[in-house]
PDB file of C-alpha atoms in Angstrom:
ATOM      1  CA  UNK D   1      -8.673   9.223  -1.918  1.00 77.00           C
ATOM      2  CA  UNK D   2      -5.128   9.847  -3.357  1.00 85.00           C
ATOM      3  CA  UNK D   3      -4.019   8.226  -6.190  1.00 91.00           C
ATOM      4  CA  UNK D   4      -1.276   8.407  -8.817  1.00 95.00           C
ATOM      5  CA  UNK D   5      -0.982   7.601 -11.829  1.00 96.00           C
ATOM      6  CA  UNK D   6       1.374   6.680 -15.230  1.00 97.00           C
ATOM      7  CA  UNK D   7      -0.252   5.458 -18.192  1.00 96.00           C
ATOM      8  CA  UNK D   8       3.054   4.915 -19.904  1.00 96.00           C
ATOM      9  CA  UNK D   9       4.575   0.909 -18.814  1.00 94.00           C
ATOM     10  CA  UNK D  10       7.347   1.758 -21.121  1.00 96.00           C
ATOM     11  CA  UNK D  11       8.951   4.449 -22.619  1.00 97.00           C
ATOM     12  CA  UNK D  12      11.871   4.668 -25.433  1.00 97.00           C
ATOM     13  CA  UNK D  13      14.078   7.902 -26.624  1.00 97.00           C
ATOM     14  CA  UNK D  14      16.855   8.448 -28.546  1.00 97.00           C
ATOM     15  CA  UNK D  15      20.131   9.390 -26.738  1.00 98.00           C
ATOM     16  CA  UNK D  16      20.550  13.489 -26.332  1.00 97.00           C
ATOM     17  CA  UNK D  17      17.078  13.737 -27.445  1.00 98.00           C
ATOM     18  CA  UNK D  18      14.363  14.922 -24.655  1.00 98.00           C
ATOM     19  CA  UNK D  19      11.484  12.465 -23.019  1.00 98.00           C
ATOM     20  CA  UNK D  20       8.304  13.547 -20.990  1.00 98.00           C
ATOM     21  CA  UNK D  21       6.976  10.772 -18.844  1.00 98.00           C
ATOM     22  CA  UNK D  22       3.525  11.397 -17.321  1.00 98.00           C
ATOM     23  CA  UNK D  23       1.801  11.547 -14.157  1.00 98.00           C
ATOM     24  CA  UNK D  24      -1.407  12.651 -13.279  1.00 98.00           C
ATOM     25  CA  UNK D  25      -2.227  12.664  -9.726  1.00 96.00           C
ATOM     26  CA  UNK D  26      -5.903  12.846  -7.673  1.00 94.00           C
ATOM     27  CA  UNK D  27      -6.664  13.959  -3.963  1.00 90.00           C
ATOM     28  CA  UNK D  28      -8.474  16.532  -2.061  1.00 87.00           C
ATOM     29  CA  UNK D  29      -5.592  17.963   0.377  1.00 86.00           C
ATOM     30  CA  UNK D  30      -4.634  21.967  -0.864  1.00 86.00           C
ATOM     31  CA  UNK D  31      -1.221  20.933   0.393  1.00 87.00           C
ATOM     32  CA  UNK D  32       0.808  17.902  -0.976  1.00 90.00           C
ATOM     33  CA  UNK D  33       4.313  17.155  -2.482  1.00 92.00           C
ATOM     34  CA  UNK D  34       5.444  15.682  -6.242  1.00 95.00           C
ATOM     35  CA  UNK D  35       8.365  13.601  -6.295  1.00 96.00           C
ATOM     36  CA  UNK D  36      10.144  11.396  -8.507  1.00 98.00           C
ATOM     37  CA  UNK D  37      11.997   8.545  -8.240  1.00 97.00           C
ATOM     38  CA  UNK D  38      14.460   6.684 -10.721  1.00 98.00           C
ATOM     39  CA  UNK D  39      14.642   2.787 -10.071  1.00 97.00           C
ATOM     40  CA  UNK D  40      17.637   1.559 -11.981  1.00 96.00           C
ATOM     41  CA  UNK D  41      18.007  -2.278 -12.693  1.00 94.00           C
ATOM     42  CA  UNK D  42      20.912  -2.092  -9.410  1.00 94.00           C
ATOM     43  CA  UNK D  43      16.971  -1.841  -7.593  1.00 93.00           C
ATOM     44  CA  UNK D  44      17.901   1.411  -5.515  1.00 94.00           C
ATOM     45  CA  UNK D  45      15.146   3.997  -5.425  1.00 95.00           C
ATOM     46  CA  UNK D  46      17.158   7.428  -5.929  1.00 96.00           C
ATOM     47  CA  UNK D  47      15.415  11.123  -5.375  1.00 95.00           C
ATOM     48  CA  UNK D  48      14.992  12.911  -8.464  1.00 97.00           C
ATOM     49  CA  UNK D  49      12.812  16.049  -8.105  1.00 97.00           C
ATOM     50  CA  UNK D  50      10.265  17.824  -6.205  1.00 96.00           C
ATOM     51  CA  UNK D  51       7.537  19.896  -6.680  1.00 96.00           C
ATOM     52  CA  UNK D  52       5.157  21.408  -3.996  1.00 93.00           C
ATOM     53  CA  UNK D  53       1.713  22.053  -4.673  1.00 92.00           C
ATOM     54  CA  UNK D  54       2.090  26.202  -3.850  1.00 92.00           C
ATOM     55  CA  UNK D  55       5.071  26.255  -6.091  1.00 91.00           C
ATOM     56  CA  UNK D  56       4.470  28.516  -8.468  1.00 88.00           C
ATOM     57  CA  UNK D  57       7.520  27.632 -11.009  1.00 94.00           C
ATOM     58  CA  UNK D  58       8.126  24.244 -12.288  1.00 96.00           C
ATOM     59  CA  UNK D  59      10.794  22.978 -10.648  1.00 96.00           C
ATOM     60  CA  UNK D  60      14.064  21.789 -12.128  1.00 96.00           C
ATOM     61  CA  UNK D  61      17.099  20.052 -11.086  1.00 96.00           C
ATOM     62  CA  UNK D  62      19.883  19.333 -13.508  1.00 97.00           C
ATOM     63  CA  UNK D  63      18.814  17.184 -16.836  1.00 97.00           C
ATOM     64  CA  UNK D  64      15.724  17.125 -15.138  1.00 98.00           C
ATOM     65  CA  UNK D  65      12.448  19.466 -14.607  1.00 97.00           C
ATOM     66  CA  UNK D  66       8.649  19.172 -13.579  1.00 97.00           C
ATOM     67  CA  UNK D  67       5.841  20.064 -15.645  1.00 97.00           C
ATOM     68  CA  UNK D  68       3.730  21.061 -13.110  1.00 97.00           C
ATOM     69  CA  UNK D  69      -0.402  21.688 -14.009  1.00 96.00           C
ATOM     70  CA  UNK D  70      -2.067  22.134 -11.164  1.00 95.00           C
ATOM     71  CA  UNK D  71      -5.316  22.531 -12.804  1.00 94.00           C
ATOM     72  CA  UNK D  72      -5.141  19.264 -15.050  1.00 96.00           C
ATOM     73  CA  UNK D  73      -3.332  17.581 -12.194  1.00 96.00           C
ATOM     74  CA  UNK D  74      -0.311  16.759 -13.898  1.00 97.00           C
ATOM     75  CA  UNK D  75       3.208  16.568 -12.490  1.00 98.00           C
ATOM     76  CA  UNK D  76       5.314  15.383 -15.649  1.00 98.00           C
ATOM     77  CA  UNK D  77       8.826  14.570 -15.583  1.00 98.00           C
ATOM     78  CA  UNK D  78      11.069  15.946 -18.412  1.00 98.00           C
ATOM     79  CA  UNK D  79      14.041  14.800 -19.015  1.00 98.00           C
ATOM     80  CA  UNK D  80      16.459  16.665 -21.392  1.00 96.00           C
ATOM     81  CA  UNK D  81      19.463  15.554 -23.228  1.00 96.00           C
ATOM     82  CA  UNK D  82      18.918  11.825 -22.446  1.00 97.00           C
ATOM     83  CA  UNK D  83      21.895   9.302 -21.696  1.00 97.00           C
ATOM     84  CA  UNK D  84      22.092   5.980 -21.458  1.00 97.00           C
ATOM     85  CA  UNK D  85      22.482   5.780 -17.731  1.00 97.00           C
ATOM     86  CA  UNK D  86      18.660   7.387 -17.797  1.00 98.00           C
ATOM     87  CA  UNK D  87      17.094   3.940 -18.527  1.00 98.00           C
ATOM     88  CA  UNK D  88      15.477   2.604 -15.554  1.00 97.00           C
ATOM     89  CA  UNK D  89      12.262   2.452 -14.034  1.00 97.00           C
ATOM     90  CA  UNK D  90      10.673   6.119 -13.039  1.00 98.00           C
ATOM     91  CA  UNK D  91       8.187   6.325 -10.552  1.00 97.00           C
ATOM     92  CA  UNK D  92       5.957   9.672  -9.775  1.00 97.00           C
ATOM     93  CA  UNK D  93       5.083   9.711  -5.873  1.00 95.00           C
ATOM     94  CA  UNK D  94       2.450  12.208  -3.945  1.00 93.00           C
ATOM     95  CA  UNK D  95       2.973  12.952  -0.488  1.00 88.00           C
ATOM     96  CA  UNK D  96      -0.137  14.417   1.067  1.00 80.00           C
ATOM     97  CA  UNK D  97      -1.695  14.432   4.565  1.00 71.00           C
ATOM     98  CA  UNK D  98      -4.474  11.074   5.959  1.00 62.00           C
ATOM     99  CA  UNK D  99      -7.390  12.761   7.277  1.00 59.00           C
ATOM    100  CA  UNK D 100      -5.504  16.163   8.449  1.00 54.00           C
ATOM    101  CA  UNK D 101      -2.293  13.466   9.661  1.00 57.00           C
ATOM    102  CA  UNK D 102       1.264  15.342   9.748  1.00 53.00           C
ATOM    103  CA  UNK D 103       2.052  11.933   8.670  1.00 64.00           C
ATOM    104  CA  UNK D 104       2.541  12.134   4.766  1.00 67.00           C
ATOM    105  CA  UNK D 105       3.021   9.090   3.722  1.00 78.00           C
ATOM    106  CA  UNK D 106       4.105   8.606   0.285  1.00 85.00           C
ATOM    107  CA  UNK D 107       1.465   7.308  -2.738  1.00 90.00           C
ATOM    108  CA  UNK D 108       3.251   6.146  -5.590  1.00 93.00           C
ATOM    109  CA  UNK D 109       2.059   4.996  -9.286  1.00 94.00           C
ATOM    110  CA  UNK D 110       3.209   1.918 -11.293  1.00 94.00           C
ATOM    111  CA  UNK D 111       5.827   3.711 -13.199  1.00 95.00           C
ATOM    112  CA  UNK D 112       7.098   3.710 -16.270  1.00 97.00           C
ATOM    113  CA  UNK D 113      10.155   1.643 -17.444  1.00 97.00           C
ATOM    114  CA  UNK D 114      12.501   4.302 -19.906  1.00 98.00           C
ATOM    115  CA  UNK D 115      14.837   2.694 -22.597  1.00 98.00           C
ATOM    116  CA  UNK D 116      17.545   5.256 -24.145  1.00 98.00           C
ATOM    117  CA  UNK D 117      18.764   4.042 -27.143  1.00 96.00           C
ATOM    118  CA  UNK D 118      21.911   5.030 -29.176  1.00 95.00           C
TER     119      UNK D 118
ATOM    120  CA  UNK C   1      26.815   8.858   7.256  1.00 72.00           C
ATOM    121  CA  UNK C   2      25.080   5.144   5.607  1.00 83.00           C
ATOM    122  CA  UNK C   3      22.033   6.812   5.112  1.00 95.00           C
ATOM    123  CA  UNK C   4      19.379   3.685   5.248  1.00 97.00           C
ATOM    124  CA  UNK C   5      20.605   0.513   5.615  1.00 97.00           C
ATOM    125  CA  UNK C   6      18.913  -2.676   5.285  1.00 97.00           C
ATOM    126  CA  UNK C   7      19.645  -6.470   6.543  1.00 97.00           C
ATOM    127  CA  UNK C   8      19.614  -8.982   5.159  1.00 96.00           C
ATOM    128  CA  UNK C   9      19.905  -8.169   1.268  1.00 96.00           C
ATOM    129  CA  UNK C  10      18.621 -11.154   0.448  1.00 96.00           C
ATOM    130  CA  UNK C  11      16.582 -14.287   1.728  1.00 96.00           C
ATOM    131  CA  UNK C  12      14.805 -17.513   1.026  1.00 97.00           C
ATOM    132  CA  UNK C  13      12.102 -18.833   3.583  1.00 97.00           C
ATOM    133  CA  UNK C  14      10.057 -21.933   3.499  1.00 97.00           C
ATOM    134  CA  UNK C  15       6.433 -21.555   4.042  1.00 97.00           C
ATOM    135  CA  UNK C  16       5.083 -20.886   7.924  1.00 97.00           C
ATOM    136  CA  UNK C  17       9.256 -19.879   8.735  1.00 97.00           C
ATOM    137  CA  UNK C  18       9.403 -16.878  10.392  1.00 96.00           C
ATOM    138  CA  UNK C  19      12.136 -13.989  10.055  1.00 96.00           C
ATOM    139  CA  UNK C  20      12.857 -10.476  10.619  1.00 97.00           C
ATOM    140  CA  UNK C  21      14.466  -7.633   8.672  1.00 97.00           C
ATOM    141  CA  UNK C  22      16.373  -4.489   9.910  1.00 97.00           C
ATOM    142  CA  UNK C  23      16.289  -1.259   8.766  1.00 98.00           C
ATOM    143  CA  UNK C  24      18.820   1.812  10.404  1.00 98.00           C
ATOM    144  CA  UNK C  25      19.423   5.130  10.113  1.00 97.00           C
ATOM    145  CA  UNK C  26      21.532   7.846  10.762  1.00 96.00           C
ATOM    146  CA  UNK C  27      19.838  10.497   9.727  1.00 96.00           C
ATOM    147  CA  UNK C  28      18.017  11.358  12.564  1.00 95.00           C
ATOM    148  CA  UNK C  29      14.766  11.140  11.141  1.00 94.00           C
ATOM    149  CA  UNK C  30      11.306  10.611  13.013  1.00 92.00           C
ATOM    150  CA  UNK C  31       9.546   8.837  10.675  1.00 93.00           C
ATOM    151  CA  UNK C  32      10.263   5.402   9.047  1.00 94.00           C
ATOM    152  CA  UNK C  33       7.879   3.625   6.780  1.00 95.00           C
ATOM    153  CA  UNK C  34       7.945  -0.371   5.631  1.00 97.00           C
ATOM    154  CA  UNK C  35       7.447  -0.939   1.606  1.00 96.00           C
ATOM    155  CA  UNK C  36       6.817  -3.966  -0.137  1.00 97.00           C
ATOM    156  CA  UNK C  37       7.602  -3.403  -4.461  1.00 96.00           C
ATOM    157  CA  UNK C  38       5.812  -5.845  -6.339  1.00 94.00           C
ATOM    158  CA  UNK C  39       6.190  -6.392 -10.505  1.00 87.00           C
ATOM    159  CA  UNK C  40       3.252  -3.746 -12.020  1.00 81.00           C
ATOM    160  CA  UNK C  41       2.468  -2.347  -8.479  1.00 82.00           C
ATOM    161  CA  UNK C  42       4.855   0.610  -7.545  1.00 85.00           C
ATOM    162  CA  UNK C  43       5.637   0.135  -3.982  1.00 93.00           C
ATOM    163  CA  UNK C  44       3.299  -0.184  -1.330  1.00 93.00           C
ATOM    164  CA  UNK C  45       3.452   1.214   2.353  1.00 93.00           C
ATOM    165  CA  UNK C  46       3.151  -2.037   5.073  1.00 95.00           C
ATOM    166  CA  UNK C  47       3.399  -0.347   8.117  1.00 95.00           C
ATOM    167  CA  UNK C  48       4.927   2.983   9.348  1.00 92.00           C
ATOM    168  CA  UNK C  49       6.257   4.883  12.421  1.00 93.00           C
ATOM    169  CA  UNK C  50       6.138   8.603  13.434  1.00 89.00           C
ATOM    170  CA  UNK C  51       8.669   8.639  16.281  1.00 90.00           C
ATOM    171  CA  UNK C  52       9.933   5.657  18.517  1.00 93.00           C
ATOM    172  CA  UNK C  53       7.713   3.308  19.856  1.00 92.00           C
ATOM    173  CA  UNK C  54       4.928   3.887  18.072  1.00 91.00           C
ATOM    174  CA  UNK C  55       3.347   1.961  14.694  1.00 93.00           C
ATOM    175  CA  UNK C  56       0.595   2.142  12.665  1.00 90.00           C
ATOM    176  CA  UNK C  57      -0.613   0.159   9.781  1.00 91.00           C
ATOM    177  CA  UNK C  58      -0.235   1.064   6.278  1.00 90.00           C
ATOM    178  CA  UNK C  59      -2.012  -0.452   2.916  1.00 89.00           C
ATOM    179  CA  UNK C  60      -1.190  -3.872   2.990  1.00 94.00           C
ATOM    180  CA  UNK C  61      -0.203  -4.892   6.614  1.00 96.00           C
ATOM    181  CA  UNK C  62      -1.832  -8.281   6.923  1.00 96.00           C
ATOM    182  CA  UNK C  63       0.954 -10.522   7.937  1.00 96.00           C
ATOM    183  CA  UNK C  64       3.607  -8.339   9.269  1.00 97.00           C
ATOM    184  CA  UNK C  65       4.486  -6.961  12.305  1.00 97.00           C
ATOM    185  CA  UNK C  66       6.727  -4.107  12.975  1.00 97.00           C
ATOM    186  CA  UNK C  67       8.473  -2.722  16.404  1.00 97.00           C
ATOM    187  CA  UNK C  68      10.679   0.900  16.686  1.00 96.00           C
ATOM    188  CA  UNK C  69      12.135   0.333  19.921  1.00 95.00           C
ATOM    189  CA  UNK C  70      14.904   3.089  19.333  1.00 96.00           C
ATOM    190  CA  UNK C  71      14.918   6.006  16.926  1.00 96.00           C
ATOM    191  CA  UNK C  72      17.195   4.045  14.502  1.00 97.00           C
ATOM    192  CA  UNK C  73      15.876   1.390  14.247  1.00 97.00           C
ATOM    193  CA  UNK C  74      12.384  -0.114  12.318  1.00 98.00           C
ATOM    194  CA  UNK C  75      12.441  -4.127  12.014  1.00 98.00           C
ATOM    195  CA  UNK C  76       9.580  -5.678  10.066  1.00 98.00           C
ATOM    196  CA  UNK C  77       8.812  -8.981  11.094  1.00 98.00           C
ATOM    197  CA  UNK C  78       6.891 -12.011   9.058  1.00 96.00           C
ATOM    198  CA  UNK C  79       5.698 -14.620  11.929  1.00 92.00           C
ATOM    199  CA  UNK C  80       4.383 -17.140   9.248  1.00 96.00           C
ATOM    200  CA  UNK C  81       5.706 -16.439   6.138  1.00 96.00           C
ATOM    201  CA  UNK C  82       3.565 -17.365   2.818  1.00 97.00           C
ATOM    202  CA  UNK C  83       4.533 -17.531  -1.060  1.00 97.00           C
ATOM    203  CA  UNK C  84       2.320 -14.158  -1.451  1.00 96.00           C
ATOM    204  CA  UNK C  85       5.402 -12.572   0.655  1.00 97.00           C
ATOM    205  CA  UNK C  86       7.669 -13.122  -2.035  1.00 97.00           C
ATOM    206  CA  UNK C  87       8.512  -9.662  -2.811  1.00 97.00           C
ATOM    207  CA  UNK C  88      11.556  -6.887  -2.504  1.00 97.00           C
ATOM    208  CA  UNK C  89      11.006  -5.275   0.717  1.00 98.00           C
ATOM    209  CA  UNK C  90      12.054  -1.479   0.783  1.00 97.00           C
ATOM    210  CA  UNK C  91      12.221   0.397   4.170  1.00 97.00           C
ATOM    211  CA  UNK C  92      12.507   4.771   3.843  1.00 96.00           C
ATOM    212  CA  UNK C  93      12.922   7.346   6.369  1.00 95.00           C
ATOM    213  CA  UNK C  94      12.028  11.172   6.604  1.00 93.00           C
ATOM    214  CA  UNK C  95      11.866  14.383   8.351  1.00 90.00           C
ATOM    215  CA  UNK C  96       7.840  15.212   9.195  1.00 82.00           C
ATOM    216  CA  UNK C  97       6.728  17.565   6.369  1.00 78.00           C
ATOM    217  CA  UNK C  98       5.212  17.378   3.059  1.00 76.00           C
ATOM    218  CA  UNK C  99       8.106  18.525   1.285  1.00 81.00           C
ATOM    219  CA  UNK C 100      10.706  16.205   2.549  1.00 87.00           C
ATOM    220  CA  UNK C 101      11.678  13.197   0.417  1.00 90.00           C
ATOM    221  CA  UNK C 102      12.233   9.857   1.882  1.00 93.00           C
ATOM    222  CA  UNK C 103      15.366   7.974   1.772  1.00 95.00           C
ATOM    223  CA  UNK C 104      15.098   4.662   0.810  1.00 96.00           C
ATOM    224  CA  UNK C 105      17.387   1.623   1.841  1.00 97.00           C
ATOM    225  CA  UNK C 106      18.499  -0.657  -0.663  1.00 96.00           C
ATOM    226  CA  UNK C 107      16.098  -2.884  -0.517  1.00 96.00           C
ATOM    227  CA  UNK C 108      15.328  -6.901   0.775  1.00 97.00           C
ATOM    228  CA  UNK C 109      14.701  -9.434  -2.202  1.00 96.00           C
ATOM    229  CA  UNK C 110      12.495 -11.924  -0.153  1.00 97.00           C
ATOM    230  CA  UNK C 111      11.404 -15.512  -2.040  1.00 97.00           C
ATOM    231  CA  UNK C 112       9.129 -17.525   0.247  1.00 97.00           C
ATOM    232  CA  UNK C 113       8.976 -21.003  -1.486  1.00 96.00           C
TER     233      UNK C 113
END
């Protein structure tokens, strides 16, 4: 079964200081995609990041890179230098394959609300 | 290019009315998925599409229908709708392949009262 998950509802940082939210994800596929997604309050889900599972550098993009452990299943979002346009909700979504399906449909966790404070 | 785009933004229904939201895009993409984001849940997949006229159910499809008729074009439908609807509706699209992201619309705040 795939699954993801964040154990952190809520998060708070200091503006221009650095945050690490987690994810940990499960499944069986060899093949599969890491993403994240920032929710602000506005409600839009906008593309963060992306990692693939034969990657073998963490990717980065901007303020923002993945701590990617493919052995502890981890696919952590780090984000440097924090503003205060960075609080909103985060969400850590795997796409992998149903049952050999091209389909890859996305599996997303809970997520985990960030506050940046001044 | 609008990306995704989503009708209407918002809606109130009364118990057992019926209704049906539109998602579009322009981005020529094959697949199109239905979300429903409830408080503590992440999002959920409802139903999805891999190419035009064809649908297949998702996680929580029970009490939704969905049609692709053209490319563009994925409308979820609620033939009876019940307060367990109430939710913000999300509808994404994507190229086929792991490593594509989806684009979301912005989203359908629906209270069913």
């Amino acid at each position: 079964a795939q699954k993801i998950t964040q154990t952190q509802p809520g998060m708070f940082v200091q503006e221009k200081e650095a945050v690490t939210l987690d994810c940990t994800y499960d499944t069986s596929d060899q093949s599969y995609g890491l993403f994240w997604y920032k929710q602000p309050s506005s409600g839009e889900m906008i593309f963060l990041i992306y990692q693939g599972s034969y990657d073998e550098q963490n990717a980065t993009e901007g303020r923002y890179s993945l701590n990617f452990q493919k052995a502890r299943k981890s696919a952590n979002l780090v984000i440097s230098a924090s503003q205060l346009g960075d609080s909103a909700m985060y969400f850590c979504a795997m796409r992998a394959s149903d049952r050999g399906s091209t389909l890859g449909r996305l599996y997303f966790g809970r997520g985990t609300q960030l506050t940046v404070w001044p | 290019n609008a990306g995704v785009t989503q009708t209407p933004k918002f809606r109130v229904l009364k118990t057992g009315q019926s209704m049906t939201l539109l998602c579009a895009q322009d981005m020529n993409h094959e697949y199109m998925y239905w979300y429903r984001q409830d408080p503590g849940m992440g999002l959920r997949l409802i139903h999805y599409s891999v190419g035009e006229g064809t649908t297949a159910k998702g996680e929580v499809p029970d009490g939704y229908n969905v049609s692709r008729l053209k490319k563009q074009n994925f409308l979820l439908g609620l033939e009876s709708a019940a307060p367990s609807q109430t939710s913000v509706y999300f509808c994404a699209s994507s190229l086929a392949g792991l490593s594509y992201e989806q684009y979301f619309g912005p989203g359908t705040r629906l209270t069913v009262t």
